[in-house]
Short mmCIF file of C-alpha atoms in Angstrom, two decimals:
data_model
loop_
_atom_site.label_atom_id
_atom_site.label_comp_id
_atom_site.label_asym_id
_atom_site.label_seq_id
_atom_site.Cartn_x
_atom_site.Cartn_y
_atom_site.Cartn_z
CA MET J 1228 9.02 -36.39 -5.60
CA VAL J 1229 11.14 -34.20 -3.30
CA SER J 1230 12.14 -35.87 -0.03
CA VAL J 1231 11.71 -33.85 3.17
CA GLU J 1232 13.58 -36.33 5.34
CA GLY J 1233 16.17 -34.62 7.53
CA ILE J 1234 15.06 -31.09 6.56
CA ASP J 1235 14.32 -28.62 9.37
CA ALA J 1236 11.80 -26.24 7.80
CA ARG J 1237 12.33 -23.74 10.62
CA LYS J 1238 15.67 -22.89 9.01
CA TRP J 1239 15.76 -21.07 5.69
CA ASP J 1240 19.20 -22.40 4.75
CA GLN J 1241 17.77 -25.94 4.78
CA ILE J 1242 14.73 -25.27 2.60
CA GLN J 1243 16.25 -22.67 0.26
CA PRO J 1244 18.14 -25.25 -1.88
CA VAL J 1245 14.92 -27.15 -2.49
CA TYR J 1246 13.10 -24.05 -3.65
CA GLN J 1247 16.09 -23.13 -5.81
CA GLU J 1248 15.79 -26.49 -7.56
CA PHE J 1249 12.13 -25.77 -8.29
CA LEU J 1250 13.10 -22.39 -9.74
CA GLU J 1251 15.83 -23.85 -11.95
CA ARG J 1252 14.00 -26.96 -13.13
CA GLU J 1253 13.47 -27.18 -16.88
CA ILE J 1254 9.82 -27.52 -17.85
CA ASP J 1255 9.30 -28.62 -21.44
CA SER J 1256 5.63 -29.64 -21.52
CA ALA J 1257 2.27 -29.16 -19.86
CA GLU J 1258 2.72 -32.56 -18.24
CA ALA J 1259 6.06 -31.49 -16.77
CA LEU J 1260 4.51 -28.25 -15.51
CA GLU J 1261 1.71 -30.18 -13.83
CA GLN J 1262 4.21 -32.48 -12.13
CA TRP J 1263 6.22 -29.44 -11.01
CA LEU J 1264 3.08 -27.93 -9.47
CA LEU J 1265 2.23 -31.12 -7.61
CA GLU J 1266 5.73 -31.55 -6.18
CA LEU J 1267 6.00 -27.88 -5.26
CA GLY J 1268 2.65 -28.08 -3.50
CA GLN J 1269 3.78 -31.04 -1.44
CA PHE J 1270 6.92 -29.24 -0.32
CA ASP J 1271 4.95 -26.06 0.40
CA ALA J 1272 2.65 -28.19 2.56
CA PHE J 1273 5.63 -29.45 4.58
CA VAL J 1274 7.02 -25.96 5.12
CA GLY J 1275 3.60 -24.46 5.75
CA GLU J 1276 2.73 -27.05 8.37
CA THR J 1277 5.96 -26.28 10.19
CA GLY J 1278 5.03 -22.61 10.42
CA SER J 1279 1.45 -23.42 11.33
CA MET J 1280 2.47 -25.62 14.23
CA LEU J 1281 4.77 -22.91 15.57
CA TYR J 1282 1.70 -20.65 15.54
CA VAL J 1283 -0.39 -23.33 17.26
CA GLU J 1284 2.18 -23.76 20.00
CA MET J 1285 2.36 -19.99 20.51
CA THR J 1286 -1.43 -19.61 20.80
CA CYS J 1287 -1.61 -22.53 23.21
CA ASP J 1288 0.92 -20.87 25.54
CA THR J 1289 1.47 -17.16 24.93
CA GLU J 1290 3.52 -16.82 28.12
CA ASN J 1291 6.24 -19.31 27.15
CA GLU J 1292 9.18 -17.20 25.98
CA GLU J 1293 10.94 -20.07 24.20
CA ILE J 1294 7.83 -20.94 22.19
CA LYS J 1295 7.18 -17.29 21.41
CA GLN J 1296 10.73 -16.78 20.20
CA ALA J 1297 10.61 -19.86 17.98
CA TYR J 1298 7.46 -18.51 16.34
CA LEU J 1299 8.92 -15.02 15.93
CA ASP J 1300 12.14 -16.44 14.49
CA PHE J 1301 10.09 -18.15 11.79
CA VAL J 1302 8.08 -14.98 11.17
CA GLU J 1303 11.18 -12.80 10.90
CA GLN J 1304 13.67 -15.12 9.23
CA VAL J 1305 11.74 -17.64 7.15
CA GLN J 1306 8.41 -16.09 6.13
CA PRO J 1307 10.01 -13.08 4.38
CA GLU J 1308 12.18 -15.40 2.29
CA LEU J 1309 9.17 -17.59 1.53
CA ALA J 1310 7.32 -14.52 0.26
CA LYS J 1311 10.19 -13.63 -2.08
CA VAL J 1312 10.65 -17.12 -3.47
CA GLY J 1313 6.88 -17.55 -3.69
CA ASP J 1314 6.69 -14.58 -6.05
CA LEU J 1315 9.48 -16.00 -8.22
CA LEU J 1316 7.73 -19.37 -8.37
CA ASN J 1317 4.45 -17.69 -9.28
CA ARG J 1318 6.22 -15.88 -12.11
CA LYS J 1319 7.73 -19.12 -13.35
CA LEU J 1320 4.24 -20.62 -13.51
CA ALA J 1321 2.54 -17.61 -15.09
CA ASP J 1322 5.32 -17.06 -17.63
CA SER J 1323 5.54 -20.70 -18.67
CA PRO J 1324 4.58 -21.18 -22.32
CA HIS J 1325 2.83 -24.35 -21.18
CA ALA J 1326 0.55 -22.70 -18.59
CA ASP J 1327 -2.32 -22.17 -21.00
CA ALA J 1328 -2.05 -25.79 -22.12
CA LEU J 1329 -2.98 -27.04 -18.65
CA ASP J 1330 -6.48 -28.44 -18.27
CA SER J 1331 -8.66 -25.32 -18.12
CA VAL J 1332 -11.24 -26.86 -15.80
CA GLU J 1333 -8.64 -28.06 -13.32
CA TYR J 1334 -6.24 -25.12 -13.37
CA ASN J 1335 -8.24 -22.03 -14.30
CA VAL J 1336 -8.83 -20.91 -10.71
CA LEU J 1337 -5.21 -21.56 -9.71
CA LEU J 1338 -3.86 -19.55 -12.64
CA ARG J 1339 -6.35 -16.74 -12.05
CA ASP J 1340 -5.37 -16.47 -8.37
CA THR J 1341 -1.66 -16.71 -9.17
CA ARG J 1342 -1.85 -13.85 -11.66
CA MET J 1343 -3.66 -11.69 -9.12
CA ASP J 1344 -1.01 -12.44 -6.50
CA LEU J 1345 1.68 -11.45 -8.99
CA ALA J 1346 -0.04 -8.15 -9.67
CA LEU J 1347 -0.20 -7.38 -5.94
CA PHE J 1348 3.29 -8.43 -4.90
CA ARG J 1349 5.70 -5.72 -3.75
CA GLU J 1350 8.92 -6.73 -2.04
CA GLU J 1351 8.77 -3.67 0.21
CA ASN J 1352 5.53 -5.02 1.70
CA ILE J 1353 7.22 -8.13 3.09
CA ALA J 1354 8.75 -6.31 6.06
CA LEU J 1355 5.44 -4.56 6.72
CA GLY J 1356 3.67 -7.92 6.77
CA THR J 1357 6.23 -9.27 9.23
CA GLU J 1358 5.63 -6.33 11.54
CA LEU J 1359 1.86 -6.88 11.34
CA THR J 1360 2.28 -10.53 12.31
CA LYS J 1361 4.35 -9.51 15.33
CA LEU J 1362 1.73 -6.96 16.37
CA GLY J 1363 -0.93 -9.67 16.08
CA GLN J 1364 1.15 -11.90 18.32
CA ARG J 1365 1.35 -9.08 20.85
CA TYR J 1366 -2.44 -8.73 20.80
CA ASN J 1367 -2.78 -12.45 21.54
CA GLU J 1368 -0.26 -12.09 24.35
CA ILE J 1369 -2.18 -9.20 25.93
CA CYS J 1370 -5.50 -11.03 25.75
CA GLY J 1371 -4.04 -14.33 26.92
CA ALA J 1372 -2.76 -12.65 30.09
CA MET J 1373 -6.17 -11.21 31.04
CA THR J 1374 -7.56 -12.80 34.20
CA VAL J 1375 -9.67 -11.65 37.15
CA ASP J 1376 -10.01 -12.86 40.71
CA PHE J 1377 -13.65 -13.84 41.05
CA ASP J 1378 -15.59 -16.24 43.23
CA GLY J 1379 -12.42 -17.20 45.06
CA GLU J 1380 -10.29 -18.08 42.02
CA GLU J 1381 -8.22 -16.53 39.25
CA ARG J 1382 -10.28 -16.89 36.07
CA THR J 1383 -9.77 -16.21 32.37
CA MET J 1384 -12.13 -13.99 30.40
CA GLN J 1385 -13.68 -17.09 28.84
CA GLN J 1386 -14.20 -18.74 32.23
CA MET J 1387 -16.11 -15.67 33.39
CA GLY J 1388 -18.79 -16.30 30.78
CA LYS J 1389 -20.71 -18.71 32.99
CA TYR J 1390 -21.31 -16.00 35.60
CA LEU J 1391 -23.26 -13.96 33.06
CA GLN J 1392 -25.74 -16.85 32.82
CA VAL J 1393 -26.64 -17.26 36.49
CA ASN J 1394 -30.02 -16.08 37.74
CA ASP J 1395 -28.62 -13.84 40.48
CA ARG J 1396 -28.54 -10.38 38.88
CA GLU J 1397 -26.02 -9.01 41.37
CA VAL J 1398 -23.57 -11.79 40.51
CA ARG J 1399 -24.03 -11.13 36.79
CA GLU J 1400 -23.40 -7.43 37.25
CA SER J 1401 -20.33 -8.08 39.38
CA ALA J 1402 -18.98 -10.45 36.74
CA TYR J 1403 -19.61 -7.93 33.97
CA ARG J 1404 -17.86 -5.19 35.92
CA ALA J 1405 -14.88 -7.40 36.75
CA VAL J 1406 -14.36 -8.40 33.11
CA GLY J 1407 -14.93 -4.88 31.81
CA GLU J 1408 -12.49 -3.32 34.25
CA ARG J 1409 -9.83 -5.87 33.34
CA ARG J 1410 -10.26 -5.38 29.61
CA PHE J 1411 -10.24 -1.61 29.99
CA GLN J 1412 -6.85 -1.74 31.72
CA ASP J 1413 -5.25 -2.72 28.41
CA SER J 1414 -7.48 -0.66 26.13
CA GLU J 1415 -4.95 2.13 25.63
CA GLU J 1416 -2.17 -0.24 24.57
CA ILE J 1417 -4.54 -2.12 22.27
CA ASP J 1418 -5.68 1.16 20.71
CA GLU J 1419 -2.07 2.15 20.06
CA LEU J 1420 -1.30 -1.28 18.64
CA PHE J 1421 -4.28 -1.01 16.30
CA ASP J 1422 -3.19 2.45 15.14
CA LYS J 1423 0.11 0.90 14.06
CA MET J 1424 -1.72 -1.89 12.24
CA VAL J 1425 -3.94 0.53 10.33
CA GLY J 1426 -0.93 2.58 9.27
CA LEU J 1427 1.02 -0.46 8.09
CA ARG J 1428 -1.93 -1.86 6.17
CA HIS J 1429 -2.58 1.45 4.46
CA GLN J 1430 1.06 1.64 3.40
CA ILE J 1431 0.87 -1.89 1.98
CA ALA J 1432 -2.09 -0.80 -0.13
CA LEU J 1433 -0.34 2.36 -1.33
CA ASN J 1434 2.78 0.38 -2.23
CA ALA J 1435 0.65 -1.94 -4.36
CA GLY J 1436 -0.98 0.97 -6.18
CA TYR J 1437 -4.30 1.03 -4.33
CA GLU J 1438 -6.09 3.98 -2.80
CA ASN J 1439 -6.90 2.12 0.41
CA PHE J 1440 -6.46 -1.19 2.19
CA ARG J 1441 -10.09 -2.22 1.71
CA ASP J 1442 -9.83 -2.26 -2.07
CA TYR J 1443 -6.43 -3.94 -1.90
CA THR J 1444 -7.77 -6.66 0.40
CA PHE J 1445 -10.71 -7.52 -1.84
CA ASP J 1446 -8.22 -8.40 -4.58
CA ALA J 1447 -5.76 -10.04 -2.17
CA LYS J 1448 -8.57 -12.28 -0.89
CA HIS J 1449 -9.53 -13.12 -4.48
CA ARG J 1450 -13.03 -11.77 -4.02
CA PHE J 1451 -13.87 -11.92 -7.71
CA ASP J 1452 -17.58 -12.56 -7.15
CA TYR J 1453 -18.63 -9.64 -4.94
CA SER J 1454 -17.56 -6.08 -4.26
CA PRO J 1455 -17.38 -3.62 -1.35
CA GLU J 1456 -20.68 -2.22 -2.59
CA ASP J 1457 -22.25 -5.68 -2.31
CA CYS J 1458 -21.07 -5.85 1.30
CA GLU J 1459 -22.61 -2.47 2.02
CA SER J 1460 -25.89 -3.69 0.51
CA PHE J 1461 -25.72 -6.75 2.75
CA GLN J 1462 -25.16 -4.51 5.77
CA THR J 1463 -28.25 -2.50 4.82
CA ALA J 1464 -30.34 -5.65 4.38
CA ILE J 1465 -29.32 -6.82 7.85
CA GLU J 1466 -30.16 -3.39 9.25
CA GLN J 1467 -33.61 -3.49 7.69
CA ILE J 1468 -34.53 -7.13 8.40
CA CYS J 1469 -32.46 -8.60 11.23
CA VAL J 1470 -31.93 -5.62 13.51
CA PRO J 1471 -35.67 -4.92 14.06
CA LEU J 1472 -36.23 -8.62 14.80
CA MET J 1473 -33.30 -8.67 17.23
CA ARG J 1474 -34.64 -5.61 19.01
CA ASP J 1475 -38.12 -7.14 19.20
CA ILE J 1476 -36.59 -10.23 20.83
CA ASP J 1477 -34.71 -8.01 23.26
CA GLU J 1478 -37.80 -5.96 24.06
CA GLU J 1479 -39.72 -9.15 24.77
CA ARG J 1480 -36.90 -10.17 27.10
CA ARG J 1481 -37.04 -6.83 28.91
CA ALA J 1482 -40.80 -7.08 29.37
CA VAL J 1483 -40.69 -10.67 30.67
CA LEU J 1484 -37.96 -9.74 33.14
CA GLY J 1485 -39.96 -6.71 34.27
CA LEU J 1486 -37.04 -4.32 33.86
CA ASP J 1487 -37.12 -0.64 33.00
CA ALA J 1488 -34.09 -1.18 30.77
CA LEU J 1489 -31.84 -4.04 29.72
CA ARG J 1490 -28.27 -3.81 30.92
CA MET J 1491 -25.30 -5.70 29.54
CA TRP J 1492 -25.55 -8.34 32.27
CA ASP J 1493 -29.21 -9.09 31.49
CA MET J 1494 -28.66 -10.85 28.17
CA GLY J 1495 -27.28 -14.27 29.06
CA HIS J 1496 -29.49 -15.83 31.72
CA ASP J 1497 -32.77 -17.70 31.33
CA VAL J 1498 -35.82 -15.42 31.49
CA LYS J 1499 -37.86 -18.14 33.21
CA GLY J 1500 -35.34 -18.48 36.01
CA ARG J 1501 -34.18 -21.95 35.03
CA SER J 1502 -30.63 -23.02 35.75
CA PRO J 1503 -28.05 -22.10 33.08
CA LEU J 1504 -27.52 -24.64 30.34
CA GLN J 1505 -24.45 -26.68 31.19
CA PRO J 1506 -23.85 -29.31 28.53
CA PHE J 1507 -20.67 -30.61 30.16
CA ALA J 1508 -18.38 -30.12 33.13
CA GLU J 1509 -15.15 -31.50 31.68
CA VAL J 1510 -13.78 -31.14 28.17
CA GLU J 1511 -13.67 -34.91 27.65
CA GLU J 1512 -17.42 -35.05 28.31
CA MET J 1513 -17.90 -32.53 25.50
CA VAL J 1514 -15.69 -34.55 23.15
CA ALA J 1515 -17.45 -37.83 23.93
CA GLY J 1516 -20.91 -36.33 23.55
CA THR J 1517 -19.97 -34.59 20.32
CA SER J 1518 -18.73 -37.90 18.96
CA ARG J 1519 -22.06 -39.52 19.73
CA MET J 1520 -23.94 -36.67 18.04
CA PHE J 1521 -21.91 -36.96 14.85
CA HIS J 1522 -22.24 -40.75 14.76
CA ARG J 1523 -26.01 -40.31 14.87
CA LEU J 1524 -25.97 -37.61 12.20
CA SER J 1525 -23.61 -39.58 9.95
CA PRO J 1526 -21.44 -42.61 10.80
CA GLU J 1527 -18.80 -41.25 8.44
CA LEU J 1528 -18.68 -37.88 10.21
CA GLY J 1529 -18.53 -39.72 13.52
CA GLU J 1530 -15.47 -41.62 12.34
CA PHE J 1531 -13.89 -38.41 11.10
CA PHE J 1532 -14.41 -36.79 14.49
CA ASP J 1533 -13.05 -39.79 16.36
CA SER J 1534 -9.88 -39.62 14.25
CA LEU J 1535 -9.15 -36.29 15.94
CA ARG J 1536 -9.12 -37.91 19.39
CA ASP J 1537 -5.50 -38.97 18.94
CA GLY J 1538 -3.88 -36.73 21.54
CA THR J 1539 -2.34 -34.35 18.98
CA SER J 1540 -5.32 -32.77 17.20
CA LEU J 1541 -7.34 -31.05 19.94
CA ASP J 1542 -6.56 -28.30 22.47
CA LEU J 1543 -9.95 -27.31 23.84
CA ASP J 1544 -9.87 -26.07 27.45
CA SER J 1545 -9.52 -22.46 28.60
CA ARG J 1546 -6.50 -21.57 30.72
CA LYS J 1547 -4.33 -18.61 31.61
CA GLY J 1548 -1.84 -17.72 28.92
CA LYS J 1549 -3.87 -19.27 26.11
CA ALA J 1550 -4.79 -17.00 23.21
CA PRO J 1551 -8.48 -16.10 22.83
CA GLY J 1552 -10.88 -17.53 20.28
CA GLY J 1553 -11.09 -20.77 18.38
CA TYR J 1554 -9.88 -22.07 15.04
CA GLN J 1555 -9.38 -25.15 12.91
CA LEU J 1556 -6.09 -25.52 11.11
CA GLN J 1557 -5.40 -28.07 8.39
CA ARG J 1558 -1.95 -29.64 8.53
CA ASP J 1559 -1.52 -30.25 4.82
CA HIS J 1560 1.65 -32.33 5.07
CA SER J 1561 0.37 -34.82 7.65
CA ARG J 1562 -3.18 -34.29 6.31
CA LYS J 1563 -4.62 -33.99 9.79
CA PRO J 1564 -6.80 -31.16 11.14
CA PHE J 1565 -6.09 -29.40 14.43
CA ILE J 1566 -8.80 -27.71 16.54
CA PHE J 1567 -8.13 -24.96 19.09
CA MET J 1568 -10.75 -23.41 21.38
CA ASN J 1569 -11.41 -22.16 24.92
CA ALA J 1570 -14.13 -24.35 26.43
CA THR J 1571 -15.56 -23.55 29.86
CA GLY J 1572 -18.72 -25.66 29.98
CA LEU J 1573 -21.15 -23.37 28.15
CA GLN J 1574 -23.59 -24.04 25.32
CA ARG J 1575 -21.60 -21.70 23.10
CA ASP J 1576 -18.60 -23.99 23.63
CA LEU J 1577 -20.57 -26.90 22.26
CA GLU J 1578 -21.54 -24.76 19.27
CA THR J 1579 -17.88 -23.86 18.76
CA MET J 1580 -16.89 -27.52 18.98
CA VAL J 1581 -19.27 -28.62 16.22
CA HIS J 1582 -18.43 -25.49 14.19
CA GLU J 1583 -14.71 -26.22 14.19
CA ALA J 1584 -15.44 -29.90 13.59
CA GLY J 1585 -17.30 -28.82 10.44
CA HIS J 1586 -14.12 -27.15 9.23
CA ALA J 1587 -12.19 -30.31 10.07
CA PHE J 1588 -14.63 -32.48 8.09
CA HIS J 1589 -14.22 -30.15 5.13
CA SER J 1590 -10.45 -30.55 5.41
CA ILE J 1591 -10.68 -34.34 5.67
CA TYR J 1592 -12.94 -34.58 2.63
CA ALA J 1593 -10.42 -32.50 0.66
CA ASP J 1594 -7.17 -34.01 1.90
CA HIS J 1595 -6.91 -36.45 -1.02
CA LEU J 1596 -6.74 -33.66 -3.60
CA PRO J 1597 -3.31 -33.62 -5.25
CA LEU J 1598 -3.20 -29.82 -5.62
CA VAL J 1599 -2.59 -28.40 -2.15
CA ASP J 1600 -4.07 -25.06 -3.22
CA TYR J 1601 -7.42 -26.76 -3.76
CA ARG J 1602 -7.62 -28.42 -0.35
CA SER J 1603 -9.04 -25.22 1.08
CA ALA J 1604 -12.10 -23.62 -0.47
CA PRO J 1605 -12.76 -19.87 -0.34
CA ILE J 1606 -13.57 -18.85 3.23
CA GLU J 1607 -17.13 -17.93 2.27
CA PHE J 1608 -17.79 -21.61 1.61
CA CYS J 1609 -15.51 -23.05 4.29
CA GLU J 1610 -17.75 -21.36 6.85
CA VAL J 1611 -20.83 -23.02 5.34
CA ALA J 1612 -19.42 -26.39 6.37
CA ALA J 1613 -18.83 -25.12 9.90
CA MET J 1614 -22.08 -23.24 10.44
CA SER J 1615 -24.11 -26.08 8.95
CA MET J 1616 -22.87 -28.41 11.68
CA GLU J 1617 -24.22 -26.04 14.34
CA LEU J 1618 -27.70 -26.45 12.84
CA LEU J 1619 -27.59 -30.08 11.75
CA THR J 1620 -26.72 -31.27 15.26
CA HIS J 1621 -29.86 -29.70 16.80
CA ASP J 1622 -31.71 -33.02 16.63
CA PHE J 1623 -29.03 -34.74 18.70
CA LEU J 1624 -28.60 -32.34 21.60
CA ASP J 1625 -30.25 -34.94 23.82
CA GLU J 1626 -26.73 -36.35 24.14
CA PHE J 1627 -26.17 -33.41 26.50
CA TYR J 1628 -29.63 -32.28 27.63
CA SER J 1629 -33.12 -33.26 28.64
CA PRO J 1630 -35.72 -32.65 25.88
CA GLU J 1631 -36.72 -29.36 27.53
CA ASP J 1632 -33.16 -28.08 27.77
CA ALA J 1633 -32.37 -29.26 24.24
CA ASN J 1634 -35.25 -27.11 23.01
CA ARG J 1635 -33.88 -24.19 25.03
CA ALA J 1636 -30.48 -24.64 23.39
CA VAL J 1637 -32.04 -24.70 19.92
CA ARG J 1638 -34.06 -21.56 20.57
CA GLU J 1639 -31.05 -19.72 21.97
CA HIS J 1640 -29.01 -20.71 18.93
CA LEU J 1641 -31.65 -19.61 16.42
CA GLU J 1642 -32.20 -16.30 18.20
CA GLY J 1643 -28.44 -15.94 18.34
CA ILE J 1644 -28.23 -16.21 14.55
CA VAL J 1645 -30.29 -13.03 14.30
CA SER J 1646 -27.99 -11.15 16.65
CA ILE J 1647 -24.79 -12.55 15.13
CA LEU J 1648 -25.86 -11.28 11.71
CA ALA J 1649 -26.22 -7.83 13.25
CA TRP J 1650 -22.77 -8.18 14.81
CA ILE J 1651 -21.29 -9.30 11.47
CA ALA J 1652 -22.71 -6.19 9.82
CA THR J 1653 -21.26 -4.06 12.61
CA ILE J 1654 -17.75 -5.51 12.29
CA ASP J 1655 -17.81 -5.37 8.49
CA ALA J 1656 -19.06 -1.78 8.36
CA PHE J 1657 -16.49 -0.80 10.99
CA GLN J 1658 -13.66 -2.19 8.87
CA HIS J 1659 -14.93 -0.47 5.73
CA TRP J 1660 -14.86 2.83 7.60
CA ILE J 1661 -11.49 2.17 9.28
CA TYR J 1662 -9.60 1.49 6.07
CA THR J 1663 -11.28 4.05 3.83
CA ASN J 1664 -10.49 6.67 6.49
CA PRO J 1665 -6.93 5.63 7.40
CA GLY J 1666 -6.01 9.00 8.89
CA HIS J 1667 -8.71 8.86 11.56
CA THR J 1668 -7.96 9.57 15.20
CA LYS J 1669 -8.59 7.25 18.11
CA GLU J 1670 -11.49 9.46 19.19
CA GLU J 1671 -13.06 9.33 15.72
CA ARG J 1672 -12.72 5.55 15.71
CA HIS J 1673 -14.47 5.31 19.05
CA GLN J 1674 -17.25 7.58 17.84
CA GLN J 1675 -17.72 5.52 14.68
CA TRP J 1676 -18.06 2.39 16.80
CA ILE J 1677 -20.76 4.07 18.91
CA GLU J 1678 -22.63 5.16 15.78
CA LEU J 1679 -22.54 1.64 14.37
CA GLY J 1680 -23.84 0.37 17.69
CA GLU J 1681 -26.81 2.70 17.32
CA ARG J 1682 -27.35 1.42 13.79
CA PHE J 1683 -26.96 -2.32 14.36
CA GLY J 1684 -26.96 -2.82 18.12
CA SER J 1685 -29.38 -3.97 20.76
CA ILE J 1686 -31.62 -1.82 22.99
CA LEU J 1687 -29.15 -1.96 25.87
CA ASP J 1688 -28.79 0.90 28.34
CA TRP J 1689 -25.07 1.79 28.40
CA SER J 1690 -25.29 4.56 30.99
CA GLU J 1691 -22.25 4.59 33.32
CA PHE J 1692 -20.31 2.39 30.88
CA GLU J 1693 -19.88 4.75 27.91
CA GLU J 1694 -16.08 4.55 28.02
CA TRP J 1695 -16.12 0.76 27.98
CA ARG J 1696 -18.58 0.80 25.09
CA LYS J 1697 -16.19 2.86 22.96
CA VAL J 1698 -13.59 0.10 23.02
CA GLY J 1699 -15.96 -2.87 22.73
CA TRP J 1700 -14.52 -3.66 19.29
CA GLN J 1701 -11.18 -4.54 20.86
CA ARG J 1702 -12.37 -8.00 21.87
CA GLN J 1703 -12.85 -9.02 18.21
CA LEU J 1704 -9.72 -10.94 17.26
CA HIS J 1705 -10.37 -10.73 13.52
CA LEU J 1706 -9.88 -6.96 13.49
CA PHE J 1707 -6.30 -7.45 14.58
CA SER J 1708 -5.08 -10.66 12.95
CA TYR J 1709 -7.53 -11.30 10.08
CA PRO J 1710 -8.68 -7.96 8.64
CA PHE J 1711 -11.82 -8.12 6.49
CA TYR J 1712 -12.39 -11.75 7.49
CA TYR J 1713 -15.92 -11.45 8.88
CA ILE J 1714 -18.45 -10.83 6.13
CA GLU J 1715 -17.81 -14.47 5.19
CA TYR J 1716 -19.68 -15.56 8.31
CA GLY J 1717 -22.76 -13.68 7.15
CA ILE J 1718 -22.64 -15.10 3.63
CA ALA J 1719 -22.05 -18.58 4.99
CA GLN J 1720 -24.82 -18.28 7.58
CA LEU J 1721 -27.33 -17.89 4.77
CA GLY J 1722 -25.91 -20.97 3.06
CA ALA J 1723 -26.01 -22.94 6.30
CA LEU J 1724 -29.66 -22.01 6.86
CA GLN J 1725 -30.48 -23.17 3.34
CA LEU J 1726 -28.74 -26.50 3.95
CA TRP J 1727 -30.59 -26.89 7.24
CA LEU J 1728 -33.90 -26.23 5.48
CA GLN J 1729 -33.11 -28.90 2.89
CA TYR J 1730 -32.16 -31.27 5.71
CA GLN J 1731 -35.56 -30.67 7.33
CA ILE J 1732 -37.33 -31.38 4.04
CA ILE J 1733 -35.32 -34.38 2.90
CA PHE J 1734 -34.43 -36.17 6.12
CA VAL J 1735 -36.58 -35.02 9.01
CA ASP J 1736 -39.89 -35.00 7.12
CA VAL J 1737 -39.15 -38.43 5.63
CA ARG J 1738 -38.12 -39.81 9.02
CA ASP J 1739 -41.29 -38.50 10.64
CA GLY J 1740 -43.47 -39.88 7.85
#
């Protein structure tokens, strides 16, 4: 087994000799090839975790120039070399006369994916990928710097969310306007940044012999089981089933509130005038309550969650300079998950916490697997683990709420599933259009977004805010850093609902006699 002691994986000249040894090693049997794969995977895990933690540090503090430069140095100096040597290693595996002698059950997926990666690889795309990563970092930097002065304090975009849940309509409108004005200040730069991304991605596809980036990405993501046409059918199904239900829910809301029309600041507060749901005030309260929920759901999951409370695996609060969004990242070398989010005391923060914990549990259950490539399932199924936790913890929300408020939280979540499916269809359809029409103008992109809003959106009255509506897509991180990563949420949501149904049948019905 290769030793990593004393190796600084941030420096290519320190890891290159190790990779060279893997390239030059003689492999004279299927057993030797299997051992080579296992050792290579362990070293890849060490190098990959180094790069991942540089990314984590950058997203936790986008304003720190030293941290940003360390991340960019890795992106510019190490990742391109890793891409080159990765292709050579893939070729060594695929060309080995012993590859087909490997256990077909164990290695079929790995070999299939490797051969697809080989077919897609073009050295000229490495520099384009580096530039895309840097543009994604710039997007995070722009969003991380967004704050507004409101209610006597400087607040992040995430911290403003609570003001859209108060019962005072004037406060909600003021909060909406403050956030919208701040986002719109950077909309031109973000549009220009996205134009560059679209152009680079289209060129990557052309270099690899594809007509467009959408078709290239389906192969790059190893989507062997469904096609762009299947995604379009899914979009249509959501349009026909979920969108009418969402609009009925919204119309009921409008009628109960006695409004002539719903505005954007009318969607987050309680229609009965009850105080906003506030599951916690401090992040540690959220962590402690989440631990209790998981212990009640499953002692094993509770122990898994508690293992993350070690001071190095959680960064959960919202603050200026922190990148938007939330994610779980598996550190394959240390075999320890890391969770990042922007909690501000809202119910959606609690949902994010259990969602990312679901990813972490998936990682922990898989961390014993010897093949590093198999420690992460396809994203479509990874999201099932995460979304299932959102549903399976419903019965334990009394750790945060009274019975009445727990029921409110459950209802809001279930209604939210309907609207999130509509949003998923919107984002997915938008990306299909973007990348099959790569020469589009900014104005055409804005118009397409408006048309998709008419197709999949709510019954909101956007008068006076038409310009803000055109750039509403800019707040979706995935469009910038993870293109075509969104339909997975829709597929996984169906799987999570099925698991929840089975849970109701097997556990809840039995428990209740």
